[in-house]
Amino acid sequence: MVAMLSGFSETLGSRPGGAAATKTIYLFESPVIAVVDDDGGAQFLFWLPVSVRNVQTI
């Protein structure tokens, strides 16, 4: 099991009606990022080790 190191929210793009799409990005110990939409949708991304600062800017 991976332990969550940190989580933060980013507003990415927009939705119909002008509502912003908020995504919460969780960083794990292993090279896995979980991106969770505010509507409950989720996807998992795999990345090579990079600094947290670089991850937060994508």
PDB file of C-alpha atoms in Angstrom:
ATOM      1  CA  MET A   1       0.000   0.000   0.000  1.00  0.00           C
ATOM      2  CA  VAL A   2       1.237   3.499  -0.792  1.00  0.00           C
ATOM      3  CA  ALA A   3       1.016   6.297   1.732  1.00  0.00           C
ATOM      4  CA  MET A   4      -0.282   9.692   0.680  1.00  0.00           C
ATOM      5  CA  LEU A   5       2.355  12.381   1.081  1.00  0.00           C
ATOM      6  CA  SER A   6       0.280  15.433   0.221  1.00  0.00           C
ATOM      7  CA  GLY A   7      -2.791  16.617  -1.626  1.00  0.00           C
ATOM      8  CA  PHE A   8      -3.686  19.900  -3.241  1.00  0.00           C
ATOM      9  CA  SER A   9      -6.398  21.280  -5.481  1.00  0.00           C
ATOM     10  CA  GLU A  10      -5.954  23.008  -8.795  1.00  0.00           C
ATOM     11  CA  THR A  11      -8.545  24.717 -10.954  1.00  0.00           C
ATOM     12  CA  LEU A  12      -8.051  23.406 -14.480  1.00  0.00           C
ATOM     13  CA  GLY A  13     -10.022  24.631 -17.455  1.00  0.00           C
ATOM     14  CA  SER A  14     -13.712  25.452 -17.254  1.00  0.00           C
ATOM     15  CA  ARG A  15     -17.030  23.688 -17.457  1.00  0.00           C
ATOM     16  CA  PRO A  16     -20.209  24.622 -19.315  1.00  0.00           C
ATOM     17  CA  GLY A  17     -21.884  27.551 -17.600  1.00  0.00           C
ATOM     18  CA  GLY A  18     -18.561  29.021 -16.559  1.00  0.00           C
ATOM     19  CA  ALA A  19     -18.042  26.691 -13.591  1.00  0.00           C
ATOM     20  CA  ALA A  20     -14.404  25.892 -12.964  1.00  0.00           C
ATOM     21  CA  ALA A  21     -13.252  22.278 -13.019  1.00  0.00           C
ATOM     22  CA  THR A  22     -11.456  21.519  -9.764  1.00  0.00           C
ATOM     23  CA  LYS A  23      -9.093  18.592  -9.593  1.00  0.00           C
ATOM     24  CA  THR A  24      -7.409  17.296  -6.460  1.00  0.00           C
ATOM     25  CA  ILE A  25      -3.962  15.829  -7.098  1.00  0.00           C
ATOM     26  CA  TYR A  26      -2.498  13.375  -4.593  1.00  0.00           C
ATOM     27  CA  LEU A  27       1.207  12.595  -4.579  1.00  0.00           C
ATOM     28  CA  PHE A  28       2.252   9.149  -3.411  1.00  0.00           C
ATOM     29  CA  GLU A  29       5.570   7.657  -2.325  1.00  0.00           C
ATOM     30  CA  SER A  30       5.756   5.503  -5.418  1.00  0.00           C
ATOM     31  CA  PRO A  31       5.686   7.207  -8.842  1.00  0.00           C
ATOM     32  CA  VAL A  32       1.898   7.469  -8.920  1.00  0.00           C
ATOM     33  CA  ILE A  33      -0.340  10.519  -9.057  1.00  0.00           C
ATOM     34  CA  ALA A  34      -4.087  10.233  -8.516  1.00  0.00           C
ATOM     35  CA  VAL A  35      -6.092  13.011 -10.173  1.00  0.00           C
ATOM     36  CA  VAL A  36      -9.653  13.236  -8.855  1.00  0.00           C
ATOM     37  CA  ASP A  37     -12.301  15.393 -10.529  1.00  0.00           C
ATOM     38  CA  ASP A  38     -14.714  17.318  -8.340  1.00  0.00           C
ATOM     39  CA  ASP A  39     -17.473  15.119  -9.808  1.00  0.00           C
ATOM     40  CA  GLY A  40     -15.795  11.982  -8.453  1.00  0.00           C
ATOM     41  CA  GLY A  41     -14.052  10.815 -11.623  1.00  0.00           C
ATOM     42  CA  ALA A  42     -10.477   9.654 -11.107  1.00  0.00           C
ATOM     43  CA  GLN A  43      -7.452   8.668 -13.138  1.00  0.00           C
ATOM     44  CA  PHE A  44      -4.005   7.464 -12.176  1.00  0.00           C
ATOM     45  CA  LEU A  45      -0.868   8.803 -13.813  1.00  0.00           C
ATOM     46  CA  PHE A  46       2.609   7.296 -13.667  1.00  0.00           C
ATOM     47  CA  TRP A  47       5.611   9.589 -13.791  1.00  0.00           C
ATOM     48  CA  LEU A  48       9.358   9.460 -13.478  1.00  0.00           C
ATOM     49  CA  PRO A  49      10.751  10.908 -10.236  1.00  0.00           C
ATOM     50  CA  VAL A  50      10.608  14.699 -10.424  1.00  0.00           C
ATOM     51  CA  SER A  51      10.401  17.419  -7.828  1.00  0.00           C
ATOM     52  CA  VAL A  52       7.044  18.211  -6.269  1.00  0.00           C
ATOM     53  CA  ARG A  53       7.401  21.776  -7.529  1.00  0.00           C
ATOM     54  CA  ASN A  54       7.549  20.506 -11.116  1.00  0.00           C
ATOM     55  CA  VAL A  55       4.552  18.244 -10.596  1.00  0.00           C
ATOM     56  CA  GLN A  56       2.434  21.090  -9.224  1.00  0.00           C
ATOM     57  CA  THR A  57       3.031  23.249 -12.289  1.00  0.00           C
ATOM     58  CA  ILE A  58       1.570  20.777 -14.798  1.00  0.00           C
TER      59      ILE A  58
END
